[in-house]
XYZ file of C-alpha atoms in Angstrom:
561
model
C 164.584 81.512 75.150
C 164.271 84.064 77.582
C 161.013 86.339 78.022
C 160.606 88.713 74.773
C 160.848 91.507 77.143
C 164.854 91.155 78.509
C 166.717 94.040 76.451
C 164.635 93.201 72.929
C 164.206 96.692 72.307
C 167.886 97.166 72.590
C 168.682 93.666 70.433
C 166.294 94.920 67.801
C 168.120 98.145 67.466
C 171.618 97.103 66.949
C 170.153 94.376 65.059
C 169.154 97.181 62.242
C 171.713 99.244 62.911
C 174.607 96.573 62.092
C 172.083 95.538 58.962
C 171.774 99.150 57.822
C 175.202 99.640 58.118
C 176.885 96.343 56.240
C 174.101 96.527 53.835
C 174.891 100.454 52.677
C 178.701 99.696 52.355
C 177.862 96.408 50.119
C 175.625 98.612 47.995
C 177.723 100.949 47.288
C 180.197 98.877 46.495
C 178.179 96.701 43.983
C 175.718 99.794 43.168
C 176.587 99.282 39.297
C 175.963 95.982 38.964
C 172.689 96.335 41.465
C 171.499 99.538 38.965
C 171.593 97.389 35.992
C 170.539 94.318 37.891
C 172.829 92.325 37.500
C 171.826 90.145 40.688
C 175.313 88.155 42.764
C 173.936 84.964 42.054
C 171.940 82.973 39.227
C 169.141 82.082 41.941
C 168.669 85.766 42.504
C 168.068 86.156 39.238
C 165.610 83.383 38.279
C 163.986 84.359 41.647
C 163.464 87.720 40.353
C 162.033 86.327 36.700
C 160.180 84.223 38.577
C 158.321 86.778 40.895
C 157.802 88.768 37.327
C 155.766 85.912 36.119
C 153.530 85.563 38.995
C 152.863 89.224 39.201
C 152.481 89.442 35.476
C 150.020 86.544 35.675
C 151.070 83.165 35.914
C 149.066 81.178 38.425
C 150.388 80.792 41.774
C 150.996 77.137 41.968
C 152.541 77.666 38.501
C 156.491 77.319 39.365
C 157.538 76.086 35.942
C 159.871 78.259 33.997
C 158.431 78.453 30.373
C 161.221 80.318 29.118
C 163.780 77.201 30.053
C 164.619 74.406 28.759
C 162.790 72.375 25.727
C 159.224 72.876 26.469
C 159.811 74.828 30.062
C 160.686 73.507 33.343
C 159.059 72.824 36.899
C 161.255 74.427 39.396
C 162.255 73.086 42.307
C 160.887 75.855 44.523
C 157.526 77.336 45.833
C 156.031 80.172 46.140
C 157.157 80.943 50.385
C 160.266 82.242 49.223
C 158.558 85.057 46.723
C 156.268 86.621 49.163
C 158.368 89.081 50.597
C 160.052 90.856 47.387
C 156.809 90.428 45.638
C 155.358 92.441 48.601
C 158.243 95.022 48.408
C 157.477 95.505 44.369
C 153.627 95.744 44.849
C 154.035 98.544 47.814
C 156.500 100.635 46.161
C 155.282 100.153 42.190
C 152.366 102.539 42.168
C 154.863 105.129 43.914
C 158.278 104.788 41.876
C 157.447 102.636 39.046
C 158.523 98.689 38.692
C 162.343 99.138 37.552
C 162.423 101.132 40.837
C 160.691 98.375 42.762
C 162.436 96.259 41.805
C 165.950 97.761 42.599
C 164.368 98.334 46.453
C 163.246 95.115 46.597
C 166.224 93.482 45.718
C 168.332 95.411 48.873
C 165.530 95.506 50.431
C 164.671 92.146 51.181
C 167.614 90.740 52.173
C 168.667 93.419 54.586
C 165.230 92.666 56.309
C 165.989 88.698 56.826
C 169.878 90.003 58.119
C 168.481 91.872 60.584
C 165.968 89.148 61.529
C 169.127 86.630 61.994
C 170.853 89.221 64.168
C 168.221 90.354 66.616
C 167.485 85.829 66.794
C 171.155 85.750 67.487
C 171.023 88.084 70.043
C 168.012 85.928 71.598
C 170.042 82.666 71.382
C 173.073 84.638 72.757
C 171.686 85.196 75.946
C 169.830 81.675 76.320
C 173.017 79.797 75.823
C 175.847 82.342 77.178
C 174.150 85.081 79.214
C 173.634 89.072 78.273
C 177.943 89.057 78.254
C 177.870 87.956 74.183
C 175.387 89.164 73.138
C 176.791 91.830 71.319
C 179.561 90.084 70.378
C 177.461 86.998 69.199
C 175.661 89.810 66.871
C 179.407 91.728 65.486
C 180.313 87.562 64.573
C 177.135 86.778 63.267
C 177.404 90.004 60.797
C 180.967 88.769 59.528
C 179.696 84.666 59.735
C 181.128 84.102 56.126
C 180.189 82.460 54.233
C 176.190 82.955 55.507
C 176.097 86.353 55.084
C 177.167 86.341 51.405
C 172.993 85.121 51.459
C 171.624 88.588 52.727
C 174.443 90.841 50.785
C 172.077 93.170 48.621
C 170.686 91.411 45.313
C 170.578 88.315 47.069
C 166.784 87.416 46.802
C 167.108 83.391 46.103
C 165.737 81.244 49.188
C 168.458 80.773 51.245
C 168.171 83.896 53.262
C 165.195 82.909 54.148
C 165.979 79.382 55.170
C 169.165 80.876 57.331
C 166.511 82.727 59.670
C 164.498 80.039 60.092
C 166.890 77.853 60.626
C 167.789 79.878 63.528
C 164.712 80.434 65.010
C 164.585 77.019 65.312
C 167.613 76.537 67.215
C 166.339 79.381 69.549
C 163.752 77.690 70.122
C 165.885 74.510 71.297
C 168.045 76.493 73.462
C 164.671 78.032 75.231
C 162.731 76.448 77.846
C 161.080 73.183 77.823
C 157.607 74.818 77.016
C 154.933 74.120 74.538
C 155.453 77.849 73.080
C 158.888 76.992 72.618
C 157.995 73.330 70.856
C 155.999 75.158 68.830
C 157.936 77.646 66.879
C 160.786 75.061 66.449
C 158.034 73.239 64.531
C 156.622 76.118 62.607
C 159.881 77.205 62.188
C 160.980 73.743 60.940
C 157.929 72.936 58.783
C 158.608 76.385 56.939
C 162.240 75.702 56.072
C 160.890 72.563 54.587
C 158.880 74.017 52.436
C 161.155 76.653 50.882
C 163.826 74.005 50.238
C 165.376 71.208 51.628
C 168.779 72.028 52.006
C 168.509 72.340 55.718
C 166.551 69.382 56.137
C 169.622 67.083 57.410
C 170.087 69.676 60.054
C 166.243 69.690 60.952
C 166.615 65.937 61.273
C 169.385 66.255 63.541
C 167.281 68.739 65.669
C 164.863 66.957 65.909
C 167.114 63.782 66.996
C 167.849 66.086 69.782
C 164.452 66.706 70.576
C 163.765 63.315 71.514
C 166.670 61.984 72.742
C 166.429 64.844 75.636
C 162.235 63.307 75.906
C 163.717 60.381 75.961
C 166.013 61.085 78.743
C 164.581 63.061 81.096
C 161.089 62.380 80.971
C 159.643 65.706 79.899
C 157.503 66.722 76.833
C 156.066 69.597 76.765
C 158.524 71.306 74.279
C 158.659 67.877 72.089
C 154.920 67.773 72.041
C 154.490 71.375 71.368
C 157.291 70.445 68.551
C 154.868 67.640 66.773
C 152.050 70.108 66.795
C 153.662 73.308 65.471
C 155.344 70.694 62.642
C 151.855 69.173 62.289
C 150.187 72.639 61.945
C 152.704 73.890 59.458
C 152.837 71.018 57.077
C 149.194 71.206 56.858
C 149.220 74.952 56.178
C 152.061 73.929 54.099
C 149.745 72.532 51.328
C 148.600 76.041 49.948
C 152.058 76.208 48.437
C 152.150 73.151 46.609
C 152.901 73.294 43.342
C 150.961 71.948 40.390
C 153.712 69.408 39.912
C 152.855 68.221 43.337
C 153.580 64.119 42.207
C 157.034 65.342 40.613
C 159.333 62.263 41.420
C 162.049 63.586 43.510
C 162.583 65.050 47.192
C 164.657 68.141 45.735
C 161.937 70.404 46.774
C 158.332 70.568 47.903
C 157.312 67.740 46.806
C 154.720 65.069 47.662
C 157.474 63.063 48.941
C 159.140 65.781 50.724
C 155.615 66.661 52.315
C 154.904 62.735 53.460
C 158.560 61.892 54.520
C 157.760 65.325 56.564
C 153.937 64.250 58.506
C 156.002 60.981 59.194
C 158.498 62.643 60.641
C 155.939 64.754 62.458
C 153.762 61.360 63.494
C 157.157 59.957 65.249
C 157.672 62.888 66.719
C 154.174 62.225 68.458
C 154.502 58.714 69.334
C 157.956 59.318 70.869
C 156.062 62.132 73.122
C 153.893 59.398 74.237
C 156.610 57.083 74.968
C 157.763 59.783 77.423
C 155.021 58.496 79.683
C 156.977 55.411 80.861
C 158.608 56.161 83.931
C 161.859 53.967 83.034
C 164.176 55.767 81.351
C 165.828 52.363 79.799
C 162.131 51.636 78.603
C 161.604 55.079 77.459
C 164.702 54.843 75.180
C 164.125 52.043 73.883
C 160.511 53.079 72.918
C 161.928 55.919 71.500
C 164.373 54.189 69.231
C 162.126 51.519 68.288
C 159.841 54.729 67.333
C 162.392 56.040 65.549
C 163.706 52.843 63.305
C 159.894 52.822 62.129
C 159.558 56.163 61.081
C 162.879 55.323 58.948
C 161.794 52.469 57.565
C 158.335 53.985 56.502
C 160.122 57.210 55.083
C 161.969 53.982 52.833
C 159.217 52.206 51.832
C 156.885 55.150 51.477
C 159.029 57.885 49.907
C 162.178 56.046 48.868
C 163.240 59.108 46.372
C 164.132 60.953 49.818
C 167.267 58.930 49.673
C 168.361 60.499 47.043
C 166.832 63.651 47.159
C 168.121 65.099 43.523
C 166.653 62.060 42.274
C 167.663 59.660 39.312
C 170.209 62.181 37.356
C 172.149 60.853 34.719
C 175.440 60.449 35.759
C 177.637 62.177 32.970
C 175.126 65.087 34.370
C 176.636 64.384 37.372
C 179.993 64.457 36.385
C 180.325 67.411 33.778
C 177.729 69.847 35.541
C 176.591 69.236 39.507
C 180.140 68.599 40.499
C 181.692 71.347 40.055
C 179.216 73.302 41.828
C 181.500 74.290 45.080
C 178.186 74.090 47.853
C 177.295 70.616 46.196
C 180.675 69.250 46.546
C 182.222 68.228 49.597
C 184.021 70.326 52.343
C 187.457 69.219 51.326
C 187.495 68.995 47.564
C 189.287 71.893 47.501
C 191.445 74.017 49.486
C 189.292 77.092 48.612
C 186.314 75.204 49.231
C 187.663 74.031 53.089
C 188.699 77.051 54.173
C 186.067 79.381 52.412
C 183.172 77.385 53.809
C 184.580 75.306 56.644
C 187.010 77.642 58.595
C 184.313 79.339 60.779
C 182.546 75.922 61.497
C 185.658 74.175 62.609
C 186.992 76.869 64.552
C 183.612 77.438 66.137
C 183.370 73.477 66.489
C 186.393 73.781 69.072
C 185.348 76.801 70.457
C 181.877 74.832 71.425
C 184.283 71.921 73.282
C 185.924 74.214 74.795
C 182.814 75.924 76.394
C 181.556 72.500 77.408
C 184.351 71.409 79.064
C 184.516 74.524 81.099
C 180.400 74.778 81.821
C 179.034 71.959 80.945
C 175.459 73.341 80.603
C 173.146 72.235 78.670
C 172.934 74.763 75.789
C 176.669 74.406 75.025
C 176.178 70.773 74.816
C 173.199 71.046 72.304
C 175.152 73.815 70.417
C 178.585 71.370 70.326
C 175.987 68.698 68.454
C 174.571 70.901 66.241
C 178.058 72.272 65.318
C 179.382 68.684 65.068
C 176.253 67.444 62.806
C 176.563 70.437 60.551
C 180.491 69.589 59.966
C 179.744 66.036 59.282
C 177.201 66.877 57.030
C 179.459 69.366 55.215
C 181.901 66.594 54.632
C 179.330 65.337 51.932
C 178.467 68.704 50.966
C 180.064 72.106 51.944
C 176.369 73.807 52.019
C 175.833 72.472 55.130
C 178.532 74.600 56.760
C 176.482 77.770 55.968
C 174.233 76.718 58.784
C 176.666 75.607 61.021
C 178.938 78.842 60.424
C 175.721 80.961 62.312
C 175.870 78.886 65.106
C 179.653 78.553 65.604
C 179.163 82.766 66.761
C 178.129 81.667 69.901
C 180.906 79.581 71.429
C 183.177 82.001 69.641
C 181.952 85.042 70.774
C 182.463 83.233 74.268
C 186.201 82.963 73.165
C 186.286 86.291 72.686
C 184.789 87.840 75.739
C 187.152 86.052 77.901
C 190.176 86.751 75.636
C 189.039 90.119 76.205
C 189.594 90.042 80.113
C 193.357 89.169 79.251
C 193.107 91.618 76.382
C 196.772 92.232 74.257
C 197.500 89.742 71.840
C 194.663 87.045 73.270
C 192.019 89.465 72.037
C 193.509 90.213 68.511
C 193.778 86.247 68.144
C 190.383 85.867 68.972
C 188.717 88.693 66.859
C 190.947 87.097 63.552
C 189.660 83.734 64.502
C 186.683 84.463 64.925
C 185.298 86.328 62.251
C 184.137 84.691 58.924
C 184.978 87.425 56.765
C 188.926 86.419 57.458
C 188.612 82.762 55.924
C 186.993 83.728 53.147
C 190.217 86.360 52.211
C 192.582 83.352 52.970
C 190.158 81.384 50.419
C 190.750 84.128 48.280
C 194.547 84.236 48.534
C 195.210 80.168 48.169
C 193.323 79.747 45.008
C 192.276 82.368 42.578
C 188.279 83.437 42.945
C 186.729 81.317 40.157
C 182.854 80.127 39.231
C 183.903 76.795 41.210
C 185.455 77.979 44.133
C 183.559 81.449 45.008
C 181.293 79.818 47.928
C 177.775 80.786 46.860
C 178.683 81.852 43.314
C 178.468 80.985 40.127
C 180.270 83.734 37.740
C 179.336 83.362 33.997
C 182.818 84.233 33.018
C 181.802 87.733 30.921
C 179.675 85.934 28.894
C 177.092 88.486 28.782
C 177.748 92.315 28.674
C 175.287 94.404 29.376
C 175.883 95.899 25.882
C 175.672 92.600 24.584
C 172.594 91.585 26.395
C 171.213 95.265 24.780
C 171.999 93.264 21.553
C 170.595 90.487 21.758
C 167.293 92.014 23.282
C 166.753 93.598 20.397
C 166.529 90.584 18.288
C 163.210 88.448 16.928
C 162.167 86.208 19.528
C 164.232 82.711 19.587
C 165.545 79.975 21.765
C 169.237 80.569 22.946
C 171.843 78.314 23.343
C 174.830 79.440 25.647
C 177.108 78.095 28.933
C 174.759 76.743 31.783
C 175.750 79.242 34.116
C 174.743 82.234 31.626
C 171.096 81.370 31.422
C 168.963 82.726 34.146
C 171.017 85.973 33.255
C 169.807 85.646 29.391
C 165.913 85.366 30.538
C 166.034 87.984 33.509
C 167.432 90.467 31.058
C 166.035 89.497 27.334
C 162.389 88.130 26.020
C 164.001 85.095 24.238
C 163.994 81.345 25.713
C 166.893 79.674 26.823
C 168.080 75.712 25.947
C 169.738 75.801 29.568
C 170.578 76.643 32.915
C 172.134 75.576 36.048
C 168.993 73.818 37.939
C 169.103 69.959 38.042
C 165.325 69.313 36.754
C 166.716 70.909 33.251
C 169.031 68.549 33.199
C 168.197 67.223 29.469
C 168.588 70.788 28.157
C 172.107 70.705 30.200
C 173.278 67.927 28.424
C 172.283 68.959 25.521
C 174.311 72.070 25.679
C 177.363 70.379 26.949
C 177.068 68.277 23.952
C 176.607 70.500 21.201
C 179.797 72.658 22.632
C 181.579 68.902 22.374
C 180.315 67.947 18.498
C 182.124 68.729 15.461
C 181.075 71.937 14.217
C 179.050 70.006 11.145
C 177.121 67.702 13.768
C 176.931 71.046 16.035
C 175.191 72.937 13.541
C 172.650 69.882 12.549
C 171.714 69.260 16.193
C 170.569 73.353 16.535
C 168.726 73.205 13.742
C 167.037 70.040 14.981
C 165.870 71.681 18.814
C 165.077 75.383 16.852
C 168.112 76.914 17.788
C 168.323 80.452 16.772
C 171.105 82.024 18.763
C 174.286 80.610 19.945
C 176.534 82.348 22.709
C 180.058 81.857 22.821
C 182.597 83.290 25.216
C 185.060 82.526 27.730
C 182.676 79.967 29.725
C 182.233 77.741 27.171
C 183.388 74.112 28.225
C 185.256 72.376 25.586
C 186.744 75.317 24.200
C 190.472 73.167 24.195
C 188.630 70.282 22.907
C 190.563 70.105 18.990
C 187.633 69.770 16.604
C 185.220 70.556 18.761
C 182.707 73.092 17.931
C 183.572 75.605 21.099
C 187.233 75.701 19.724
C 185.594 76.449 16.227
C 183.726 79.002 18.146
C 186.251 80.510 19.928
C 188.867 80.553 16.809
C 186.056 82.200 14.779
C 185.647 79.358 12.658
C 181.656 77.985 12.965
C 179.587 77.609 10.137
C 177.155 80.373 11.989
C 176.345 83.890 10.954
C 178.110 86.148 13.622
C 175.824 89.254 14.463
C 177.644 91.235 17.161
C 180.998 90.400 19.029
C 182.393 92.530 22.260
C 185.260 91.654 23.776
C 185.773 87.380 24.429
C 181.786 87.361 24.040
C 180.110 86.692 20.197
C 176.673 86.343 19.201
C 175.719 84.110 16.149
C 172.729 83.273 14.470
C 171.849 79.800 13.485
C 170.785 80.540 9.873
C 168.845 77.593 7.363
């Protein structure tokens, strides 16, 4: 990375200024749904309950949902990812109220991490391609679809924040071989792990790089000032974990995820040490050797790693978690492959291109990251978010020099190089829907802000309604809720799937049985073509319920005795 002082002032400034900008025109365009908050995303909106609860006083390594689920659930997340809203809604409460806060906080927060990613972008930018695409790196990055559908306004959930650091990690690669450097790729690294562990593959792969270049050349400093800043941070780390610390999965921070990590961190270590033999056949060697035992002690030690959502039942698998378009992979659909995986191919070439013609060393680290990330998204499309940041660089390389030829070059460029484009073609080859909206998971109209008026207003009661209206039932109502789309309710998933399958007799008996009180049916239900079922009894008006309120495709019933 270059010294802090080379043109920051002027990064930092567009930085905001393209933030600003993007993030007024998305707010007025969604200022409606953002008034009634009525977040983008589920995430955003158990984020958001979830912040409530801590600041209305649940305990801070309290992360289980008590409104979810049979008896509550532990989610998957920690506290890292709250601090900064929750700090927004504190400041501004005593000055405009909470419902105000809250509305800030919720545009607020996400334009902040956007222009963090920018201004790193703009740092990158000049490590890898010099002060010529910089700007350009910074226009891409603002259209890098589909990672900047995580800072549009209302979008509060933890992947924002994993984006940035994710980058500042990779700015840190593309710096100099320095301790300083080392270091925030660690801290940077050991953060990311602890708000989630989606980007944890691509860590891994940075860190591959990290000491295969040790390896290599002989030098350490930024590998050993890696192993300490990763070190550091996962001991900090352990102020966030959450009173299901033992919970037995790797899905988030967990006390696998945290000693898979400090093993990680201890190879990392040991292969800095190895960089002290002055053969650079024994130094690899040492290195791999290093490597295969870290591997097999992440297997023996923390084998749920391997499977990070843990032991899930498979018909959970199959009528739920895949058809979630991030969890699937990059070419299950067409929508899916060119909505999340246009930029990061396109990019991808761009990146050979640029090391064919250079050959420097930061084009070559950026071509592996870019080639990792598009493997990765072959087993799930997620990974492409990550991968679409990073394909602005070699791109906006493309574009500078198709801007010295200028006519039609530059126009082909611009198109193929910004985001924003694949995810209209997306758009255009298959119809936006709950499953193929990258990011997104629409609950199909099932609840109306008059309707959720309704049904606020009712006694106190557990709710049963389609996964993917849940998180929107507890941000906006004081009643529980049988289900919603996070993989550690699975049970309660199930159990909704199945009572939407049953006969309408069986249906009834089985919401008696879990204290049922409310049943939502609308457009989202699944089995509502299922003959006999009791979401076509639902649908055709025909459950033995007691309807209360009905607008539009959406009615509320009550289970009576």
């Amino acid at each position: 990375m270059t010294t802090l002082g080379t043109g920051w002032r002027r990064d930092a400034l567009l930085a905001v200024l393209l933030a600003a900008v993007l993030t007024a025109a998305w707010t007025l365009r969604d200022a409606t749904a953002l008034a009634a908050m009525r977040l983008p995303d589920t995430d955003d909106l158990m984020r958001l309950v979830q912040i409530r609860d801590w600041l209305g006083g649940q305990r801070f390594a309290d992360l289980t949902q008590h409104r979810l689920g049979f008896d509550g659930v532990p989610m998957h997340w920690t506290r890292l990812a709250d601090l900064g809203p929750a700090a927004i809604i504190l400041l501004i409460s005593p000055l405009a109220g909470v419902a105000a806060a809250e509305r800030i906080a919720v545009v607020a927060w996400p334009a902040l991490l956007f222009a963090g990613v920018l201004f790193v972008m703009a740092r990158a930018a000049r490590d890898v391609g010099g002060n010529r695409i910089v700007p350009v790196a910074m226009l891409l990055a603002a259209l890098a679809h589909p990672a900047t559908t995580y800072f549009a306004p209302g979008r509060i959930d933890h992947h924002g924040l994993q984006m940035l650091l994710w980058l500042i990690a990779v700015a840190g690669l593309l710096g100099p071989d320095r301790l300083l450097y080392g270091a925030l790729i660690g801290g940077a690294s050991a953060a990311s792990l602890v708000v989630g562990m989606e980007t944890a593959p691509l860590l891994a792969l940075l860190a591959a790089i990290l000491l295969a270049e040790a390896a290599w050349s002989g030098r350490r400093d930024r590998l050993v000032g890696y192993g300490g800043g990763l070190a550091f941070g996962l001991v900090a780390a352990r102020c966030f974990a959450p009173n299901f610390w033992f919970y037995p999965a790797c899905d988030g921070f967990t006390a696998n995820a945290w000693v898979a990590s400090v093993i990680g961190a201890a190879a990392v270590f040991a292969g800095a040490g190895a960089t002290a033999l002055r053969d650079r056949r024994h130094r690899l060697a040492a290195i791999g050797v290093v490597a295969a035992l870290a591997a097999w002690a992440v297997w023996r030690l923390t084998p749920a790693c391997l499977s990070p959502y843990g032991a899930l039942d498979p018909l959970l698998v199959r009528v739920w978690l895949s058809q979630v378009a991030e969890a699937r992979p990059l070419l299950a659909t067409p929508a899916v492959a060119i909505g999340y995986g246009g930029l990061l191919v396109t990019g991808t070439l761009a990146a050979v291109h640029a090391v064919r013609a250079e050959r420097t060393r930061g084009w070559i680290v950026i071509l592996v990251l870019l080639v990792g990330a598009l493997g990765l998204a072959m087993v799930q499309a997620r990974a492409a978010n990550g991968g679409a940041l990073l394909a602005c660089l070699p791109l906006a390389r493309i574009v500078v020099l198709a801007r010295a030829r200028g006519g039609w070059r530059m126009a082909g460029a611009w198109l193929g190089s910004a985001g924003t484009v694949y995810a209209l073609i997306a758009q255009m080859t298959v119809p936006a829907t709950a499953a193929s909206a990258p990011g997104g998971t629409a609950d199909m109209g099932c609840t109306p802000p008059a309707m959720l008026a309704t049904l606020a207003r009712q006694p106190a009661g557990l709710v049963l309604a389609p996964v993917d209206a849940g998180a929107m039932l507890i941000a906006h109502t004081p009643h529980r809720v049988l289900a919603a789309p996070y993989h550690r309710a699975g049970e309660a998933i199930l159990a909704s799937y199945r009572f939407y399958r049953l006969p309408p007799p069986a249906a009834r008996r089985m919401a008696e049985r879990l204290g049922v009180r409310y049943v939502l049916a609308c457009a989202a239900m699944p089995y509502r073509q299922v003959p006999g079922s009791m979401a076509a009894a639902l649908q055709q008006g025909r459950a033995p319920l007691t309807g209360i309120a009905r607008m539009g495709t959406t009615t509320l019933y009550r289970v009576t005795p």
